[in-house]
Amino acid sequence: MNNLQNDEEKGIQEKAEKEEDSKLQNLTRNLTTASSAGIFIFGIVMAILGAILPQLTSLLHLDKARAGNLFFFMNLGMLAASIVFGPLVDRFGFKVFLAGSSLLVSLSFVGLAFSASYYPVLLSVIALGLAGGVINGGSNALINDLHPSRRAAALNFLGIFFGIGAMLIPLIIGTFLHQLGLRSVILIAAGLSLIPFVLFSVFYFPRPKQPQGFPLKEIKNIASSRLLWLGAFILFFESGNEFAIGGWLTTFLQEKFQFGLNEAALVLSGYWFFLMVGRLTFPLLNRWLKRDTIVFISAALALVSVSGWLLSPLKGLAVVFSFLAGYGLAAIYPTTLAVIGDEFPAFSGTAFSLAISTGLLGGMISPWLVGQISQHYSLQVGLLVPVFSLFLIMVLQTILTRERSDQKIFGAKS
């Protein structure tokens, strides 16, 4: 009788465990889908200004310095949002912030589509930056929490959807701009932004990790980590590279090689496509190479590619180097985030907030600096900024690799 009762209790317990596992799997699948949709929209946010910049410059009679200011202030909005999102989502959870930011992106695109002068455009891109900063940081932090055993692969997979979003709008502009018009293209982006808004609104989210408040001691521990800041400054230079190259590529091709707007937009789409391909192939590379090695080699490939892009005398060769630059940049950002996520699993929102904020500071400064240098010299000289940044990423990655090796030897966090 006791054996029968024990078997029944064991069966009930196993059934409950299976149901719990099923719920967890559904939660992971749903939120991974929603985060992928969110980062897809962030890809559009990142790429759209560079894709439409030649037309904006023409319509609004902008010089390169004012055009660079648009990147600066959009990234300033992202920076402001990224500074505050981490502690907020650790304290209150992800749901409201991600859903609200997706809606704000859609409204900002509508504002951009109907702006007819410089300052309404500026206000729209600042709002895009604020909302995009929350979506970027929140989606990455959420995926980091959902996939603790495979962070690097999951974050690189998430980055594929970033690449799809970043590729989409330049592709539409390059293919259908004359048929649709610029306003319709931007309104398509606004409509797509409602997809993550719906998903974030309807799906269940896990409870906040720090519902009783945030222990100040942990902020000090996180902020004093050498590993965190090494990773954060890799993101500083990498974000600057992605914004500067993605933002100024079409203008450079038009100025140096007399590309048409459609033609240049298609090359920009290819640049983002190869960035997406690079993230798609990360798991294969990770079978043979360590994450630190992948980041170093990626930075080296991107450095050679951007240098070749700038120096190439041939139109076709410049296009090839543009694509290779996208592939080279692909793994740097998500792989570095995964290292930071491994270091601070209980406070991933806050750690990501500090790291991503630092990265966005680079994203804010680099394209602005390119614009300022270009105004006084030439765009080709201005675009030496990402070349220098890629060299510094290689230096920082070498130091970070040594830091992680020392931690393993001595068994302590810095």
mmCIF file of C-alpha atoms in Angstrom:
data_model
loop_
_atom_site.group_PDB
_atom_site.id
_atom_site.type_symbol
_atom_site.label_atom_id
_atom_site.label_comp_id
_atom_site.label_asym_id
_atom_site.label_seq_id
_atom_site.Cartn_x
_atom_site.Cartn_y
_atom_site.Cartn_z
ATOM 1 C CA MET A 1 0.000 0.000 0.000
ATOM 2 C CA ASN A 2 2.804 2.388 0.940
ATOM 3 C CA ASN A 3 4.649 1.563 -2.288
ATOM 4 C CA LEU A 4 1.503 2.319 -4.312
ATOM 5 C CA GLN A 5 1.070 5.633 -2.496
ATOM 6 C CA ASN A 6 4.714 6.533 -3.040
ATOM 7 C CA ASP A 7 4.400 5.726 -6.754
ATOM 8 C CA GLU A 8 1.320 7.958 -7.009
ATOM 9 C CA GLU A 9 3.097 10.836 -5.241
ATOM 10 C CA LYS A 10 6.140 10.363 -7.455
ATOM 11 C CA GLY A 11 3.908 10.401 -10.544
ATOM 12 C CA ILE A 12 2.191 13.594 -9.390
ATOM 13 C CA GLN A 13 5.555 15.229 -8.696
ATOM 14 C CA GLU A 14 6.924 14.224 -12.110
ATOM 15 C CA LYS A 15 3.786 15.561 -13.801
ATOM 16 C CA ALA A 16 4.120 18.857 -11.934
ATOM 17 C CA GLU A 17 7.797 19.097 -12.930
ATOM 18 C CA LYS A 18 6.924 18.438 -16.581
ATOM 19 C CA GLU A 19 4.223 21.118 -16.479
ATOM 20 C CA GLU A 20 6.674 23.550 -14.911
ATOM 21 C CA ASP A 21 9.295 22.764 -17.556
ATOM 22 C CA SER A 22 6.684 23.235 -20.269
ATOM 23 C CA LYS A 23 5.673 26.624 -18.847
ATOM 24 C CA LEU A 24 9.319 27.678 -18.665
ATOM 25 C CA GLN A 25 9.918 26.593 -22.255
ATOM 26 C CA ASN A 26 6.846 28.507 -23.440
ATOM 27 C CA LEU A 27 7.934 31.586 -21.497
ATOM 28 C CA THR A 28 11.430 31.387 -22.983
ATOM 29 C CA ARG A 29 10.092 30.870 -26.509
ATOM 30 C CA ASN A 30 7.546 33.699 -26.269
ATOM 31 C CA LEU A 31 9.945 36.241 -24.810
ATOM 32 C CA THR A 32 12.715 35.250 -27.207
ATOM 33 C CA THR A 33 10.263 35.913 -30.055
ATOM 34 C CA ALA A 34 9.252 39.273 -28.585
ATOM 35 C CA SER A 35 12.872 40.289 -27.958
ATOM 36 C CA SER A 36 13.799 39.301 -31.514
ATOM 37 C CA ALA A 37 10.982 41.503 -32.824
ATOM 38 C CA GLY A 38 12.172 44.337 -30.588
ATOM 39 C CA ILE A 39 15.799 44.136 -31.704
ATOM 40 C CA PHE A 40 14.576 43.912 -35.318
ATOM 41 C CA ILE A 41 12.950 47.320 -34.812
ATOM 42 C CA PHE A 42 16.102 48.639 -33.139
ATOM 43 C CA GLY A 43 17.983 47.593 -36.280
ATOM 44 C CA ILE A 44 15.622 49.790 -38.297
ATOM 45 C CA VAL A 45 16.198 52.665 -35.848
ATOM 46 C CA MET A 46 19.963 52.272 -36.203
ATOM 47 C CA ALA A 47 19.971 52.139 -40.001
ATOM 48 C CA ILE A 48 17.225 54.506 -41.057
ATOM 49 C CA LEU A 49 19.027 57.789 -40.464
ATOM 50 C CA GLY A 50 22.032 56.720 -42.521
ATOM 51 C CA ALA A 51 19.753 55.381 -45.260
ATOM 52 C CA ILE A 52 17.736 58.576 -45.618
ATOM 53 C CA LEU A 53 20.561 61.014 -44.836
ATOM 54 C CA PRO A 54 21.318 61.932 -48.479
ATOM 55 C CA GLN A 55 17.668 62.856 -49.066
ATOM 56 C CA LEU A 56 17.404 64.709 -45.751
ATOM 57 C CA THR A 57 20.577 66.625 -46.581
ATOM 58 C CA SER A 58 19.105 67.639 -49.921
ATOM 59 C CA LEU A 59 15.600 68.460 -48.676
ATOM 60 C CA LEU A 60 16.687 70.383 -45.565
ATOM 61 C CA HIS A 61 19.906 71.873 -47.051
ATOM 62 C CA LEU A 62 22.086 70.408 -44.284
ATOM 63 C CA ASP A 63 25.839 70.694 -44.118
ATOM 64 C CA LYS A 64 27.858 67.740 -42.801
ATOM 65 C CA ALA A 65 28.190 69.235 -39.320
ATOM 66 C CA ARG A 66 24.397 69.521 -38.880
ATOM 67 C CA ALA A 67 23.905 66.066 -40.360
ATOM 68 C CA GLY A 68 26.399 64.743 -37.815
ATOM 69 C CA ASN A 69 24.392 66.486 -35.093
ATOM 70 C CA LEU A 70 21.391 64.290 -35.934
ATOM 71 C CA PHE A 71 23.456 61.185 -35.111
ATOM 72 C CA PHE A 72 24.811 62.888 -32.008
ATOM 73 C CA PHE A 73 21.411 63.729 -30.538
ATOM 74 C CA MET A 74 19.798 60.422 -31.475
ATOM 75 C CA ASN A 75 22.607 58.658 -29.649
ATOM 76 C CA LEU A 76 22.307 61.110 -26.765
ATOM 77 C CA GLY A 77 18.694 59.944 -26.393
ATOM 78 C CA MET A 78 19.835 56.316 -26.471
ATOM 79 C CA LEU A 79 22.512 57.061 -23.910
ATOM 80 C CA ALA A 80 20.061 58.726 -21.523
ATOM 81 C CA ALA A 81 17.649 55.791 -21.790
ATOM 82 C CA SER A 82 20.394 53.195 -21.394
ATOM 83 C CA ILE A 83 21.731 54.789 -18.213
ATOM 84 C CA VAL A 84 18.402 54.395 -16.406
ATOM 85 C CA PHE A 85 16.873 51.255 -17.918
ATOM 86 C CA GLY A 86 19.058 48.697 -16.083
ATOM 87 C CA PRO A 87 18.239 49.485 -12.447
ATOM 88 C CA LEU A 88 14.598 50.096 -13.441
ATOM 89 C CA VAL A 89 14.106 46.689 -15.077
ATOM 90 C CA ASP A 90 15.984 44.933 -12.265
ATOM 91 C CA ARG A 91 13.601 46.643 -9.823
ATOM 92 C CA PHE A 92 10.280 46.700 -11.735
ATOM 93 C CA GLY A 93 10.641 44.175 -14.569
ATOM 94 C CA PHE A 94 10.867 44.464 -18.352
ATOM 95 C CA LYS A 95 7.276 44.467 -19.591
ATOM 96 C CA VAL A 96 6.089 48.084 -19.287
ATOM 97 C CA PHE A 97 9.385 49.586 -20.440
ATOM 98 C CA LEU A 98 9.740 47.388 -23.527
ATOM 99 C CA ALA A 99 6.102 47.723 -24.604
ATOM 100 C CA GLY A 100 6.040 51.500 -24.050
ATOM 101 C CA SER A 101 9.315 52.023 -25.903
ATOM 102 C CA SER A 102 8.097 50.033 -28.917
ATOM 103 C CA LEU A 103 5.037 52.274 -29.137
ATOM 104 C CA LEU A 104 7.214 55.398 -28.844
ATOM 105 C CA VAL A 105 9.402 54.180 -31.729
ATOM 106 C CA SER A 106 6.314 53.885 -33.926
ATOM 107 C CA LEU A 107 5.109 57.374 -32.997
ATOM 108 C CA SER A 108 8.595 58.796 -33.587
ATOM 109 C CA PHE A 109 8.706 57.325 -37.092
ATOM 110 C CA VAL A 110 5.354 58.960 -37.822
ATOM 111 C CA GLY A 111 6.768 62.284 -36.612
ATOM 112 C CA LEU A 112 9.862 61.830 -38.785
ATOM 113 C CA ALA A 113 7.734 61.012 -41.846
ATOM 114 C CA PHE A 114 5.773 64.251 -41.555
ATOM 115 C CA SER A 115 8.624 66.566 -40.487
ATOM 116 C CA ALA A 116 9.356 69.314 -43.021
ATOM 117 C CA SER A 117 12.182 71.197 -41.291
ATOM 118 C CA TYR A 118 15.321 70.527 -39.285
ATOM 119 C CA TYR A 119 14.055 70.875 -35.705
ATOM 120 C CA PRO A 120 11.024 68.541 -36.004
ATOM 121 C CA VAL A 121 13.386 65.974 -37.538
ATOM 122 C CA LEU A 122 15.771 66.527 -34.621
ATOM 123 C CA LEU A 123 12.974 66.008 -32.054
ATOM 124 C CA SER A 124 11.874 62.824 -33.832
ATOM 125 C CA VAL A 125 15.361 61.316 -33.855
ATOM 126 C CA ILE A 126 15.853 62.169 -30.152
ATOM 127 C CA ALA A 127 12.600 60.314 -29.354
ATOM 128 C CA LEU A 128 13.796 57.414 -31.528
ATOM 129 C CA GLY A 129 17.003 57.372 -29.538
ATOM 130 C CA LEU A 130 15.243 57.302 -26.171
ATOM 131 C CA ALA A 131 12.913 54.481 -27.154
ATOM 132 C CA GLY A 132 15.555 52.566 -29.100
ATOM 133 C CA GLY A 133 17.940 52.684 -26.141
ATOM 134 C CA VAL A 134 15.431 50.909 -23.892
ATOM 135 C CA ILE A 135 14.567 48.321 -26.550
ATOM 136 C CA ASN A 136 18.229 47.587 -27.254
ATOM 137 C CA GLY A 137 19.311 47.284 -23.642
ATOM 138 C CA GLY A 138 16.139 45.569 -22.442
ATOM 139 C CA SER A 139 16.019 42.979 -25.230
ATOM 140 C CA ASN A 140 19.690 42.051 -24.767
ATOM 141 C CA ALA A 141 19.374 41.843 -20.978
ATOM 142 C CA LEU A 142 16.207 39.738 -21.260
ATOM 143 C CA ILE A 143 17.839 37.263 -23.680
ATOM 144 C CA ASN A 144 20.866 37.117 -21.368
ATOM 145 C CA ASP A 145 18.551 36.074 -18.508
ATOM 146 C CA LEU A 146 16.537 33.590 -20.572
ATOM 147 C CA HIS A 147 19.563 31.658 -21.877
ATOM 148 C CA PRO A 148 22.124 31.457 -19.028
ATOM 149 C CA SER A 149 23.889 28.370 -20.397
ATOM 150 C CA ARG A 150 24.425 29.749 -23.929
ATOM 151 C CA ARG A 151 24.581 33.517 -23.614
ATOM 152 C CA ALA A 152 27.038 34.238 -26.436
ATOM 153 C CA ALA A 153 25.165 32.106 -28.977
ATOM 154 C CA ALA A 154 21.770 33.505 -27.905
ATOM 155 C CA LEU A 155 22.944 37.133 -28.065
ATOM 156 C CA ASN A 156 24.543 36.590 -31.468
ATOM 157 C CA PHE A 157 21.308 34.962 -32.662
ATOM 158 C CA LEU A 158 19.404 37.989 -31.384
ATOM 159 C CA GLY A 159 21.828 40.137 -33.341
ATOM 160 C CA ILE A 160 20.703 38.411 -36.546
ATOM 161 C CA PHE A 161 17.320 40.113 -36.195
ATOM 162 C CA PHE A 162 19.103 43.408 -35.620
ATOM 163 C CA GLY A 163 20.837 42.814 -38.947
ATOM 164 C CA ILE A 164 17.552 41.986 -40.693
ATOM 165 C CA GLY A 165 15.990 45.211 -39.422
ATOM 166 C CA ALA A 166 19.025 47.303 -40.308
ATOM 167 C CA MET A 167 19.108 45.760 -43.783
ATOM 168 C CA LEU A 168 15.385 46.133 -44.506
ATOM 169 C CA ILE A 169 14.898 49.899 -44.835
ATOM 170 C CA PRO A 170 17.968 50.520 -47.048
ATOM 171 C CA LEU A 171 16.796 47.574 -49.181
ATOM 172 C CA ILE A 172 13.310 49.073 -49.548
ATOM 173 C CA ILE A 173 14.802 52.496 -50.332
ATOM 174 C CA GLY A 174 17.182 51.016 -52.881
ATOM 175 C CA THR A 175 14.438 49.004 -54.585
ATOM 176 C CA PHE A 176 11.146 50.873 -54.184
ATOM 177 C CA LEU A 177 11.928 54.492 -53.255
ATOM 178 C CA HIS A 178 10.710 55.942 -56.564
ATOM 179 C CA GLN A 179 7.474 53.947 -56.402
ATOM 180 C CA LEU A 180 6.705 54.537 -52.715
ATOM 181 C CA GLY A 181 8.356 57.819 -51.785
ATOM 182 C CA LEU A 182 10.395 58.485 -48.642
ATOM 183 C CA ARG A 183 7.390 59.191 -46.407
ATOM 184 C CA SER A 184 5.761 55.840 -47.210
ATOM 185 C CA VAL A 185 9.008 54.001 -46.460
ATOM 186 C CA ILE A 186 9.228 55.624 -43.019
ATOM 187 C CA LEU A 187 5.535 54.877 -42.340
ATOM 188 C CA ILE A 188 6.204 51.208 -43.162
ATOM 189 C CA ALA A 189 8.823 51.295 -40.390
ATOM 190 C CA ALA A 190 6.220 52.847 -38.065
ATOM 191 C CA GLY A 191 3.770 50.028 -38.792
ATOM 192 C CA LEU A 192 6.377 47.326 -38.232
ATOM 193 C CA SER A 193 7.229 48.871 -34.845
ATOM 194 C CA LEU A 194 3.771 47.957 -33.583
ATOM 195 C CA ILE A 195 4.615 44.229 -33.816
ATOM 196 C CA PRO A 196 6.931 44.141 -30.749
ATOM 197 C CA PHE A 197 4.533 46.507 -28.962
ATOM 198 C CA VAL A 198 1.767 43.896 -29.281
ATOM 199 C CA LEU A 199 4.050 40.994 -28.331
ATOM 200 C CA PHE A 200 5.537 42.731 -25.294
ATOM 201 C CA SER A 201 2.034 43.748 -24.210
ATOM 202 C CA VAL A 202 0.402 40.296 -24.377
ATOM 203 C CA PHE A 203 3.174 37.946 -23.214
ATOM 204 C CA TYR A 204 3.781 37.071 -19.573
ATOM 205 C CA PHE A 205 7.113 38.248 -18.118
ATOM 206 C CA PRO A 206 9.049 36.858 -15.141
ATOM 207 C CA ARG A 207 9.029 38.784 -11.896
ATOM 208 C CA PRO A 208 11.658 41.502 -11.301
ATOM 209 C CA LYS A 209 14.983 40.198 -9.997
ATOM 210 C CA GLN A 210 15.258 42.831 -7.255
ATOM 211 C CA PRO A 211 11.614 43.539 -6.246
ATOM 212 C CA GLN A 212 12.529 44.675 -2.735
ATOM 213 C CA GLY A 213 14.911 47.368 -3.880
ATOM 214 C CA PHE A 214 18.406 47.591 -5.226
ATOM 215 C CA PRO A 215 21.336 46.913 -2.852
ATOM 216 C CA LEU A 216 23.718 49.845 -3.209
ATOM 217 C CA LYS A 217 26.677 47.638 -2.340
ATOM 218 C CA GLU A 218 26.149 45.727 -5.579
ATOM 219 C CA ILE A 219 26.304 48.929 -7.633
ATOM 220 C CA LYS A 220 29.745 49.571 -6.158
ATOM 221 C CA ASN A 221 30.880 46.003 -6.881
ATOM 222 C CA ILE A 222 29.657 46.165 -10.470
ATOM 223 C CA ALA A 223 31.018 49.655 -11.119
ATOM 224 C CA SER A 224 34.446 48.754 -9.717
ATOM 225 C CA SER A 225 34.941 45.704 -11.945
ATOM 226 C CA ARG A 226 37.889 46.072 -14.326
ATOM 227 C CA LEU A 227 36.416 43.388 -16.554
ATOM 228 C CA LEU A 228 33.143 45.332 -16.867
ATOM 229 C CA TRP A 229 34.901 48.505 -17.981
ATOM 230 C CA LEU A 230 37.215 46.726 -20.389
ATOM 231 C CA GLY A 231 34.155 45.200 -22.021
ATOM 232 C CA ALA A 232 32.287 48.495 -21.848
ATOM 233 C CA PHE A 233 35.026 50.368 -23.708
ATOM 234 C CA ILE A 234 35.159 47.669 -26.371
ATOM 235 C CA LEU A 235 31.439 48.425 -26.809
ATOM 236 C CA PHE A 236 32.283 52.168 -26.811
ATOM 237 C CA PHE A 237 34.481 51.814 -29.872
ATOM 238 C CA GLU A 238 32.339 49.125 -31.523
ATOM 239 C CA SER A 239 29.099 51.127 -31.250
ATOM 240 C CA GLY A 240 30.941 54.103 -32.668
ATOM 241 C CA ASN A 241 32.067 51.974 -35.604
ATOM 242 C CA GLU A 242 28.590 50.629 -36.363
ATOM 243 C CA PHE A 243 27.002 54.068 -36.186
ATOM 244 C CA ALA A 244 29.761 55.839 -38.113
ATOM 245 C CA ILE A 245 30.068 53.299 -40.921
ATOM 246 C CA GLY A 246 26.339 52.610 -41.186
ATOM 247 C CA GLY A 247 25.590 56.328 -41.016
ATOM 248 C CA TRP A 248 28.123 57.665 -43.509
ATOM 249 C CA LEU A 249 28.516 54.750 -45.952
ATOM 250 C CA THR A 250 25.919 55.939 -48.489
ATOM 251 C CA THR A 251 27.228 59.508 -48.449
ATOM 252 C CA PHE A 252 30.828 58.319 -48.916
ATOM 253 C CA LEU A 253 29.907 56.103 -51.880
ATOM 254 C CA GLN A 254 27.972 58.944 -53.480
ATOM 255 C CA GLU A 255 30.795 61.443 -53.025
ATOM 256 C CA LYS A 256 33.772 59.263 -54.016
ATOM 257 C CA PHE A 257 32.248 56.932 -56.618
ATOM 258 C CA GLN A 258 29.166 58.886 -57.755
ATOM 259 C CA PHE A 259 26.759 56.150 -56.671
ATOM 260 C CA GLY A 260 23.074 56.951 -57.091
ATOM 261 C CA LEU A 261 20.913 57.026 -53.958
ATOM 262 C CA ASN A 262 19.269 53.681 -54.764
ATOM 263 C CA GLU A 263 22.612 52.054 -55.566
ATOM 264 C CA ALA A 264 24.258 53.339 -52.374
ATOM 265 C CA ALA A 265 21.278 52.224 -50.275
ATOM 266 C CA LEU A 266 21.595 48.700 -51.677
ATOM 267 C CA VAL A 267 25.278 48.615 -50.693
ATOM 268 C CA LEU A 268 24.297 49.753 -47.182
ATOM 269 C CA SER A 269 21.728 46.965 -47.103
ATOM 270 C CA GLY A 270 24.483 44.524 -48.101
ATOM 271 C CA TYR A 271 26.710 45.842 -45.314
ATOM 272 C CA TRP A 272 23.977 45.070 -42.746
ATOM 273 C CA PHE A 273 23.274 41.717 -44.461
ATOM 274 C CA PHE A 274 26.862 40.593 -43.996
ATOM 275 C CA LEU A 275 26.787 41.779 -40.380
ATOM 276 C CA MET A 276 23.774 39.496 -39.966
ATOM 277 C CA VAL A 277 25.589 36.610 -41.704
ATOM 278 C CA GLY A 278 28.539 37.080 -39.348
ATOM 279 C CA ARG A 279 26.280 36.645 -36.335
ATOM 280 C CA LEU A 280 24.574 33.659 -37.921
ATOM 281 C CA THR A 281 27.920 31.882 -38.366
ATOM 282 C CA PHE A 282 29.134 32.649 -34.819
ATOM 283 C CA PRO A 283 28.127 29.236 -33.340
ATOM 284 C CA LEU A 284 30.184 27.483 -36.027
ATOM 285 C CA LEU A 285 33.220 29.663 -35.333
ATOM 286 C CA ASN A 286 32.775 29.189 -31.598
ATOM 287 C CA ARG A 287 33.259 25.429 -32.020
ATOM 288 C CA TRP A 288 36.829 26.044 -33.141
ATOM 289 C CA LEU A 289 37.789 29.350 -31.548
ATOM 290 C CA LYS A 290 37.415 30.904 -28.108
ATOM 291 C CA ARG A 291 35.157 33.932 -27.773
ATOM 292 C CA ASP A 292 38.098 36.230 -27.039
ATOM 293 C CA THR A 293 39.868 35.047 -30.189
ATOM 294 C CA ILE A 294 36.745 35.580 -32.295
ATOM 295 C CA VAL A 295 36.448 39.199 -31.137
ATOM 296 C CA PHE A 296 40.137 39.907 -31.854
ATOM 297 C CA ILE A 297 40.062 38.333 -35.332
ATOM 298 C CA SER A 298 36.763 40.082 -36.127
ATOM 299 C CA ALA A 299 38.244 43.475 -35.230
ATOM 300 C CA ALA A 300 41.330 42.751 -37.356
ATOM 301 C CA LEU A 301 39.190 41.769 -40.363
ATOM 302 C CA ALA A 302 37.049 44.883 -39.965
ATOM 303 C CA LEU A 303 40.144 47.107 -39.691
ATOM 304 C CA VAL A 304 41.572 45.735 -42.938
ATOM 305 C CA SER A 305 38.183 45.988 -44.649
ATOM 306 C CA VAL A 306 37.429 49.585 -43.622
ATOM 307 C CA SER A 307 40.951 50.627 -44.621
ATOM 308 C CA GLY A 308 40.506 48.938 -47.995
ATOM 309 C CA TRP A 309 37.083 50.561 -48.415
ATOM 310 C CA LEU A 310 38.552 54.014 -47.857
ATOM 311 C CA LEU A 311 41.630 53.514 -50.039
ATOM 312 C CA SER A 312 40.123 51.513 -52.886
ATOM 313 C CA PRO A 313 40.320 53.248 -56.275
ATOM 314 C CA LEU A 314 37.756 50.840 -57.745
ATOM 315 C CA LYS A 315 34.002 51.031 -57.243
ATOM 316 C CA GLY A 316 33.474 47.260 -57.167
ATOM 317 C CA LEU A 317 36.311 46.691 -54.710
ATOM 318 C CA ALA A 318 34.886 49.327 -52.372
ATOM 319 C CA VAL A 319 31.581 47.441 -52.371
ATOM 320 C CA VAL A 320 33.333 44.162 -51.485
ATOM 321 C CA PHE A 321 35.220 45.836 -48.620
ATOM 322 C CA SER A 322 31.943 47.373 -47.386
ATOM 323 C CA PHE A 323 30.427 43.897 -47.110
ATOM 324 C CA LEU A 324 33.533 42.456 -45.424
ATOM 325 C CA ALA A 325 33.480 45.292 -42.898
ATOM 326 C CA GLY A 326 29.945 44.286 -41.907
ATOM 327 C CA TYR A 327 31.020 40.664 -41.501
ATOM 328 C CA GLY A 328 34.035 41.667 -39.428
ATOM 329 C CA LEU A 329 32.047 43.856 -37.048
ATOM 330 C CA ALA A 330 29.326 41.239 -36.518
ATOM 331 C CA ALA A 331 30.517 39.258 -33.498
ATOM 332 C CA ILE A 332 32.203 41.990 -31.473
ATOM 333 C CA TYR A 333 29.207 43.579 -29.740
ATOM 334 C CA PRO A 334 27.071 40.553 -28.724
ATOM 335 C CA THR A 335 30.063 38.409 -27.747
ATOM 336 C CA THR A 336 31.408 41.132 -25.471
ATOM 337 C CA LEU A 337 27.951 41.535 -23.910
ATOM 338 C CA ALA A 338 27.899 37.790 -23.205
ATOM 339 C CA VAL A 339 31.174 38.075 -21.280
ATOM 340 C CA ILE A 340 29.639 40.836 -19.146
ATOM 341 C CA GLY A 341 26.471 38.757 -18.652
ATOM 342 C CA ASP A 342 28.563 35.837 -17.377
ATOM 343 C CA GLU A 343 30.190 38.114 -14.831
ATOM 344 C CA PHE A 344 26.980 39.568 -13.312
ATOM 345 C CA PRO A 345 24.080 37.100 -13.787
ATOM 346 C CA ALA A 346 22.034 38.409 -10.827
ATOM 347 C CA PHE A 347 22.283 42.056 -11.915
ATOM 348 C CA SER A 348 22.414 41.713 -15.673
ATOM 349 C CA GLY A 349 20.121 44.698 -16.255
ATOM 350 C CA THR A 350 22.357 47.044 -14.297
ATOM 351 C CA ALA A 351 25.611 45.646 -15.710
ATOM 352 C CA PHE A 352 24.218 45.859 -19.245
ATOM 353 C CA SER A 353 22.987 49.375 -18.531
ATOM 354 C CA LEU A 354 26.481 50.554 -17.623
ATOM 355 C CA ALA A 355 28.123 48.714 -20.526
ATOM 356 C CA ILE A 356 25.556 49.657 -23.175
ATOM 357 C CA SER A 357 25.516 53.276 -21.975
ATOM 358 C CA THR A 358 29.264 53.409 -22.433
ATOM 359 C CA GLY A 359 28.855 51.851 -25.856
ATOM 360 C CA LEU A 360 26.233 54.382 -26.878
ATOM 361 C CA LEU A 361 28.491 57.203 -25.768
ATOM 362 C CA GLY A 362 30.876 55.959 -28.442
ATOM 363 C CA GLY A 363 27.972 55.668 -30.867
ATOM 364 C CA MET A 364 27.105 59.277 -30.125
ATOM 365 C CA ILE A 365 30.622 60.673 -30.442
ATOM 366 C CA SER A 366 32.005 58.737 -33.423
ATOM 367 C CA PRO A 367 29.562 59.721 -36.236
ATOM 368 C CA TRP A 368 29.473 63.285 -34.882
ATOM 369 C CA LEU A 369 33.284 63.378 -34.930
ATOM 370 C CA VAL A 370 33.292 62.026 -38.483
ATOM 371 C CA GLY A 371 30.951 64.871 -39.467
ATOM 372 C CA GLN A 372 33.087 67.530 -37.790
ATOM 373 C CA ILE A 373 36.343 66.282 -39.342
ATOM 374 C CA SER A 374 34.668 65.917 -42.750
ATOM 375 C CA GLN A 375 33.411 69.479 -42.614
ATOM 376 C CA HIS A 376 36.981 70.778 -42.222
ATOM 377 C CA TYR A 377 38.875 68.197 -44.316
ATOM 378 C CA SER A 378 37.055 65.458 -46.236
ATOM 379 C CA LEU A 379 34.743 62.538 -45.509
ATOM 380 C CA GLN A 380 37.559 60.120 -46.384
ATOM 381 C CA VAL A 381 39.710 61.673 -43.634
ATOM 382 C CA GLY A 382 36.763 61.700 -41.212
ATOM 383 C CA LEU A 383 36.209 57.988 -41.709
ATOM 384 C CA LEU A 384 39.672 57.240 -40.353
ATOM 385 C CA VAL A 385 37.927 57.456 -36.951
ATOM 386 C CA PRO A 386 36.585 53.850 -37.157
ATOM 387 C CA VAL A 387 39.988 52.620 -38.361
ATOM 388 C CA PHE A 388 41.601 53.989 -35.185
ATOM 389 C CA SER A 389 38.724 52.623 -33.077
ATOM 390 C CA LEU A 390 39.153 49.101 -34.447
ATOM 391 C CA PHE A 391 42.834 49.160 -33.539
ATOM 392 C CA LEU A 392 41.911 50.140 -29.972
ATOM 393 C CA ILE A 393 39.359 47.287 -29.791
ATOM 394 C CA MET A 394 42.170 44.851 -30.577
ATOM 395 C CA VAL A 395 44.295 46.357 -27.798
ATOM 396 C CA LEU A 396 41.432 46.270 -25.264
ATOM 397 C CA GLN A 397 40.494 42.701 -26.202
ATOM 398 C CA THR A 398 44.074 41.583 -25.590
ATOM 399 C CA ILE A 399 43.944 43.138 -22.095
ATOM 400 C CA LEU A 400 40.482 41.666 -21.436
ATOM 401 C CA THR A 401 41.669 38.178 -22.409
ATOM 402 C CA ARG A 402 44.556 38.472 -19.953
ATOM 403 C CA GLU A 403 42.165 39.757 -17.243
ATOM 404 C CA ARG A 404 39.817 36.795 -17.668
ATOM 405 C CA SER A 405 42.752 34.394 -17.636
ATOM 406 C CA ASP A 406 44.006 35.910 -14.365
ATOM 407 C CA GLN A 407 40.537 35.530 -12.812
ATOM 408 C CA LYS A 408 40.499 31.830 -13.677
ATOM 409 C CA ILE A 409 43.981 31.336 -12.201
ATOM 410 C CA PHE A 410 43.317 33.201 -8.943
ATOM 411 C CA GLY A 411 39.605 32.312 -8.667
ATOM 412 C CA ALA A 412 38.420 35.837 -7.860
ATOM 413 C CA LYS A 413 36.594 38.612 -9.594
ATOM 414 C CA SER A 414 38.246 41.957 -9.993
#
